[in-house]
PDB file of C-alpha atoms in Angstrom:
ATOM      1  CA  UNK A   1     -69.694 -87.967  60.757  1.00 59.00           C
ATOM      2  CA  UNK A   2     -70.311 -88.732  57.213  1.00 62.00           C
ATOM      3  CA  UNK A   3     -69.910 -84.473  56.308  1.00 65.00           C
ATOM      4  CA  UNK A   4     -66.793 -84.502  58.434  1.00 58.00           C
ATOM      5  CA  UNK A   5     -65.099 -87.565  56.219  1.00 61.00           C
ATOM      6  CA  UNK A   6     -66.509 -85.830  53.235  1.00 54.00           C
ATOM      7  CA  UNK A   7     -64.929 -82.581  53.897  1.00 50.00           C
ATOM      8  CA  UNK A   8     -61.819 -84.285  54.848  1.00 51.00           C
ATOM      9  CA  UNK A   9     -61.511 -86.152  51.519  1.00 49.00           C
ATOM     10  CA  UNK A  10     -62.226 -83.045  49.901  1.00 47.00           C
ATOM     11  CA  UNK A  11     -59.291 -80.989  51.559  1.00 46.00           C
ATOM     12  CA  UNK A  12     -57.106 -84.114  49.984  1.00 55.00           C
ATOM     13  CA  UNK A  13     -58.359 -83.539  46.755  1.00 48.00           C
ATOM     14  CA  UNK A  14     -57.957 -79.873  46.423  1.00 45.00           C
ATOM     15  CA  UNK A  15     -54.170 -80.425  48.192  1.00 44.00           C
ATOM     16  CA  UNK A  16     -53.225 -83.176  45.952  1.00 41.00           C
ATOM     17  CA  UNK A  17     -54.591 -80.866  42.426  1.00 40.00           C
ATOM     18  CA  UNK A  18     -52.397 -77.864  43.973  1.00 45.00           C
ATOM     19  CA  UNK A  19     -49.126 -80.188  44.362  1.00 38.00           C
ATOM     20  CA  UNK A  20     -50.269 -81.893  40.658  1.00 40.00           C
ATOM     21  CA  UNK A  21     -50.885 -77.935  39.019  1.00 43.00           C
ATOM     22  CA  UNK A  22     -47.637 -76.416  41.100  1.00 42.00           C
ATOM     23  CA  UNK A  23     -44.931 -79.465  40.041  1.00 41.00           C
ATOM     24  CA  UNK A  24     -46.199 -79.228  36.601  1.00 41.00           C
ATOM     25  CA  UNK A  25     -45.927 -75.455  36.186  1.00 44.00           C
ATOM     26  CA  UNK A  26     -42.219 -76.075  37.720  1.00 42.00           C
ATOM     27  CA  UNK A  27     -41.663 -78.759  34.987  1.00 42.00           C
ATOM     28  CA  UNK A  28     -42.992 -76.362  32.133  1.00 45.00           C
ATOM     29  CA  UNK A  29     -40.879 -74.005  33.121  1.00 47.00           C
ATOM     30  CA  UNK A  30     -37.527 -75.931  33.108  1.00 50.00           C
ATOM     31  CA  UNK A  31     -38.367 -77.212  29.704  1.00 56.00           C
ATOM     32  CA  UNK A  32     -39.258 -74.471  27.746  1.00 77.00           C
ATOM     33  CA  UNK A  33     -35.319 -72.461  28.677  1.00 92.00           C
ATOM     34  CA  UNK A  34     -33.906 -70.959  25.784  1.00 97.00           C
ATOM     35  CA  UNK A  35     -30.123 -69.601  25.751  1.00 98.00           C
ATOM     36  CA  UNK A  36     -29.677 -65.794  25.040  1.00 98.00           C
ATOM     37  CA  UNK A  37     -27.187 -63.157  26.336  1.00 98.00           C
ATOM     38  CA  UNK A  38     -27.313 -59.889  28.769  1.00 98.00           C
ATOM     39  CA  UNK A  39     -24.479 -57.489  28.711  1.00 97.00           C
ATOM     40  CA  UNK A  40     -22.343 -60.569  27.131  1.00 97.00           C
ATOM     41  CA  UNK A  41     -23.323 -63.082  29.759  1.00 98.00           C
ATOM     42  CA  UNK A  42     -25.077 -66.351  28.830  1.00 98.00           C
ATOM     43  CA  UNK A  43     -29.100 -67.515  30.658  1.00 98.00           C
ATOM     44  CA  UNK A  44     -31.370 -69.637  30.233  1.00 98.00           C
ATOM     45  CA  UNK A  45     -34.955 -68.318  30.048  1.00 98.00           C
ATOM     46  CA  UNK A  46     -38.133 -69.047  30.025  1.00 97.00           C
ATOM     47  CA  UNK A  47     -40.156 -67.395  27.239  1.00 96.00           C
ATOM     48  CA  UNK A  48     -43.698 -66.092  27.909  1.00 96.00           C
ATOM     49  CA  UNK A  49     -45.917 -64.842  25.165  1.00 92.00           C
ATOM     50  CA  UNK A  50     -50.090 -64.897  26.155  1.00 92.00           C
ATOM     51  CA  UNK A  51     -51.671 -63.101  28.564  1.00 91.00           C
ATOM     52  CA  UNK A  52     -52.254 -65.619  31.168  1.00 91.00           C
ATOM     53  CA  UNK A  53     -48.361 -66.544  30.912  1.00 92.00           C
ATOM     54  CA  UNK A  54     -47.338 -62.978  31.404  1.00 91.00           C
ATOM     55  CA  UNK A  55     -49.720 -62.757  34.371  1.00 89.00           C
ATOM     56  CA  UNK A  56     -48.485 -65.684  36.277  1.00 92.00           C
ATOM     57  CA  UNK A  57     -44.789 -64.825  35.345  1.00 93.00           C
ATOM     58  CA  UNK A  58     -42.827 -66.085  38.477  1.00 95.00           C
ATOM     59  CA  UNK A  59     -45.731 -66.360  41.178  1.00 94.00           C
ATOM     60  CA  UNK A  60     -45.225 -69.327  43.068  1.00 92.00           C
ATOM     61  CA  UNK A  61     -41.881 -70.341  41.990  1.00 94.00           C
ATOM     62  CA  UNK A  62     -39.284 -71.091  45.341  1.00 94.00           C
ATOM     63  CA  UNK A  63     -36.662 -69.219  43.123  1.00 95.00           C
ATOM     64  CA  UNK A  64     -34.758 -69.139  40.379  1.00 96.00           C
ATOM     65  CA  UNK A  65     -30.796 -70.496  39.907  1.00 96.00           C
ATOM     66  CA  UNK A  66     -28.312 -67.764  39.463  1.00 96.00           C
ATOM     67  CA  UNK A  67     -28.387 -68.007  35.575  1.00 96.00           C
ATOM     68  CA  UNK A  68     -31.991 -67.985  34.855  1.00 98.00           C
ATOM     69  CA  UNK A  69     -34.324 -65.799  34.163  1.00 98.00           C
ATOM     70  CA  UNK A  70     -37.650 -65.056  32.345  1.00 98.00           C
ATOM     71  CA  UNK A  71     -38.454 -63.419  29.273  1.00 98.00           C
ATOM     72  CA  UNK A  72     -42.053 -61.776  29.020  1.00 97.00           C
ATOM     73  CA  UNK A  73     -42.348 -61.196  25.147  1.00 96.00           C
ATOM     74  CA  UNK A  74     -45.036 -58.299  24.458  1.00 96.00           C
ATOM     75  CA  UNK A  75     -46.104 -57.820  20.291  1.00 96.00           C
ATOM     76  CA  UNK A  76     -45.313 -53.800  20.300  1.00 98.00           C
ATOM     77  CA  UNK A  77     -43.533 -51.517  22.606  1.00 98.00           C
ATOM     78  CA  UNK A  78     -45.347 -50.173  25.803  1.00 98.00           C
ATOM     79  CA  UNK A  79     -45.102 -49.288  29.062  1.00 98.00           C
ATOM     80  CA  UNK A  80     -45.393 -52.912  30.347  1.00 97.00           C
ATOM     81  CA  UNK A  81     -46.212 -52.699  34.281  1.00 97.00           C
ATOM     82  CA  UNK A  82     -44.508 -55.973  36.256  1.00 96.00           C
ATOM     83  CA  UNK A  83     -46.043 -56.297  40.206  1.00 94.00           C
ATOM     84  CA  UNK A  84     -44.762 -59.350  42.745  1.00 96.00           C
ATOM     85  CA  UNK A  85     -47.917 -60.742  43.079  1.00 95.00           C
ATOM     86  CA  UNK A  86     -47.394 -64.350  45.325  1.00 96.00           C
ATOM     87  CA  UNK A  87     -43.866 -63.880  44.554  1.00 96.00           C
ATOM     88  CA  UNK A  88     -41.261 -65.861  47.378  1.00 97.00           C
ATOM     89  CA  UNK A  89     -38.242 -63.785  46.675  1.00 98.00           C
ATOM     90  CA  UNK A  90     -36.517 -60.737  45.290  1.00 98.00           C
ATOM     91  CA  UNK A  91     -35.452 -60.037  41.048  1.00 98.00           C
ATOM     92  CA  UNK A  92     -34.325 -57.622  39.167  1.00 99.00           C
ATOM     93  CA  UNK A  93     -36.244 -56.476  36.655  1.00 99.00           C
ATOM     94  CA  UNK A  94     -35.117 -54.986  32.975  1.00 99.00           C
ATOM     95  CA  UNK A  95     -37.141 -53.714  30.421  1.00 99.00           C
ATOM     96  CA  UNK A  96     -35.452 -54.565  26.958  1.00 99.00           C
ATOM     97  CA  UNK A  97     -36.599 -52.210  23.625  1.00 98.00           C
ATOM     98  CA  UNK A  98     -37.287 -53.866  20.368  1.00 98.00           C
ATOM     99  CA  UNK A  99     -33.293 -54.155  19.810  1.00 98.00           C
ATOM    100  CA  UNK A 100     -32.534 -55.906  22.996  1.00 98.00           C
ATOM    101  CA  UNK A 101     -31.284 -52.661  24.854  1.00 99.00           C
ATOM    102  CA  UNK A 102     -31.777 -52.434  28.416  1.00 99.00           C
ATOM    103  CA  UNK A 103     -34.063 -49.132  28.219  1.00 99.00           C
ATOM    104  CA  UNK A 104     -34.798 -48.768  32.532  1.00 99.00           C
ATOM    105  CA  UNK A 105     -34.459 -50.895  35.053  1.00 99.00           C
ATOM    106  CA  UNK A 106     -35.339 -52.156  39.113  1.00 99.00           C
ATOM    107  CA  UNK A 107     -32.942 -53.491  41.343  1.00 98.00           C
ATOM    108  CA  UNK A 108     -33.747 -55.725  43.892  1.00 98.00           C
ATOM    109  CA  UNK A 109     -37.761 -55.740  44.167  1.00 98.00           C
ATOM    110  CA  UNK A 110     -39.018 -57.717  46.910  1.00 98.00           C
ATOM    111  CA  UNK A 111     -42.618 -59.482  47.707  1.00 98.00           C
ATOM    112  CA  UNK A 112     -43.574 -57.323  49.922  1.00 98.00           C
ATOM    113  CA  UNK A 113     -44.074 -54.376  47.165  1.00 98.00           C
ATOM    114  CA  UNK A 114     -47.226 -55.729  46.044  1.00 96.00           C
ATOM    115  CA  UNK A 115     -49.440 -54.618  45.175  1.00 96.00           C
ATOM    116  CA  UNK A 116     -47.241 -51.706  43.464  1.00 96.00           C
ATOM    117  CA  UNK A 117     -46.467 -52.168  40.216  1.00 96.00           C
ATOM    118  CA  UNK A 118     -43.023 -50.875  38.242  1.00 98.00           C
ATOM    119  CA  UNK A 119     -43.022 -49.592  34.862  1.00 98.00           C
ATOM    120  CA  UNK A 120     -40.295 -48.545  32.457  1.00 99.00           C
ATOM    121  CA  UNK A 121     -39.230 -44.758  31.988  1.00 98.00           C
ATOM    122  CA  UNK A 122     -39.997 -45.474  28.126  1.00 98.00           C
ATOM    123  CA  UNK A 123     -41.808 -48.138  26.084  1.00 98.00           C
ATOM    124  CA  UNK A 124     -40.082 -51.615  25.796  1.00 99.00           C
ATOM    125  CA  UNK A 125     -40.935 -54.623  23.811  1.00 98.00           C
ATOM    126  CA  UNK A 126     -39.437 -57.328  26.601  1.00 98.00           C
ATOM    127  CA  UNK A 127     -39.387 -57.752  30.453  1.00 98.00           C
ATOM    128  CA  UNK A 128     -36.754 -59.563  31.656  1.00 99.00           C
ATOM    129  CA  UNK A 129     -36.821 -61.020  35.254  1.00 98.00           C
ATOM    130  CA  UNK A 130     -33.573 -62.079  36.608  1.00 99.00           C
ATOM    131  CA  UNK A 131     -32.348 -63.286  40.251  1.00 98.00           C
ATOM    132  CA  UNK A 132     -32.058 -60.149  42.725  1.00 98.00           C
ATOM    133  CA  UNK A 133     -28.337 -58.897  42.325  1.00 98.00           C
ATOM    134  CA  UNK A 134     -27.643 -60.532  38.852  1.00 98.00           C
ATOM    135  CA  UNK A 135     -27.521 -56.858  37.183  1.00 98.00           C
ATOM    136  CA  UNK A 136     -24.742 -55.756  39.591  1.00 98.00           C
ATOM    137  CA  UNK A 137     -23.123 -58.387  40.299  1.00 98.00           C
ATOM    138  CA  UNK A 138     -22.544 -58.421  36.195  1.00 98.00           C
ATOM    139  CA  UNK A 139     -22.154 -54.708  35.397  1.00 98.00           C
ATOM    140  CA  UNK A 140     -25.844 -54.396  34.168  1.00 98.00           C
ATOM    141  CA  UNK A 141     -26.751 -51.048  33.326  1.00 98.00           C
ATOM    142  CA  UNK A 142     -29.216 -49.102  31.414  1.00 98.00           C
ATOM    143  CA  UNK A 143     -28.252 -48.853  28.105  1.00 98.00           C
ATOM    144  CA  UNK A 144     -26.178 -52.727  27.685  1.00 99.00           C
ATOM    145  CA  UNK A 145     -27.481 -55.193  25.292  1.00 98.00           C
ATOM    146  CA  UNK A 146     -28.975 -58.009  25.182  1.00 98.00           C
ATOM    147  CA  UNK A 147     -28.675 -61.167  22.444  1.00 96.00           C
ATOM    148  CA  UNK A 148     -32.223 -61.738  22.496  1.00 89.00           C
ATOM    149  CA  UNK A 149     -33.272 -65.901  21.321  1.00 82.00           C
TER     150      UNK A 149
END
């Protein structure tokens, strides 16, 4: 009886530090936007810059509002692989070169194409990770600019 109230206090625990570690990734996130343009229209994004922020990204989030996005920040050009790992729903994804131009992109990418990973045609310095559909719905192409923050 004892082991069984243990283990049940446990599970609380570990619940509660999940709901404690999730909200405050969610309030890290909306604090740290930053304006900037794509093809002329205004988001707000999150900047990433280390390793462990780059590999988290967006996994976990419920989604994103139709005018934000996230910027992964690398320190030289590469071929910078993005997967969906324990993402909940579709983005567009845009690899930006050192100028802000949109170098290649992936419409639409869903969850359930990890654990593939896409990469850019060419090297890029920045990943950006918008809501599925933002890049046609605002003329988006390969080759449009970005005003980077």
């Amino acid at each position: 009886m004892a082991i069984a109230k243990g283990m049940a206090a446990a599970a609380i625990l570990a619940a509660a530090a999940f709901v404690l570690i999730y909200s405050m990734q969610q309030r890290q996130f909306e604090e740290h936007r930053v304006p900037m343009r794509i093809g002329g229209v205004p988001i707000l994004v999150s900047i990433v810059e280390t390793p462990d922020e780059r590999a988290r990204g967006l996994s976990g989030r419920e989604s994103l509002a139709p005018d934000e996005g996230m910027l992964f920040i690398f320190p030289e050009d590469g071929y910078y692989s993005i997967w969906m790992k324990d993402m909940l729903f579709s983005i567009d994804i845009l690899w930006l070169s050192a100028e802000g131009e949109v170098v290649d992109m992936r419409r639409d990418v869903a969850p359930e194409t990890y654990p593939a990973g896409f990469s850019p045609h060419m090297p890029a310095r920045f990943v950006l990770e918008l809501p599925a559909g933002f890049s046609e719905r605002n003329g988006i192409e390969i080759g449009s600019m970005a005003e980077l923050p």
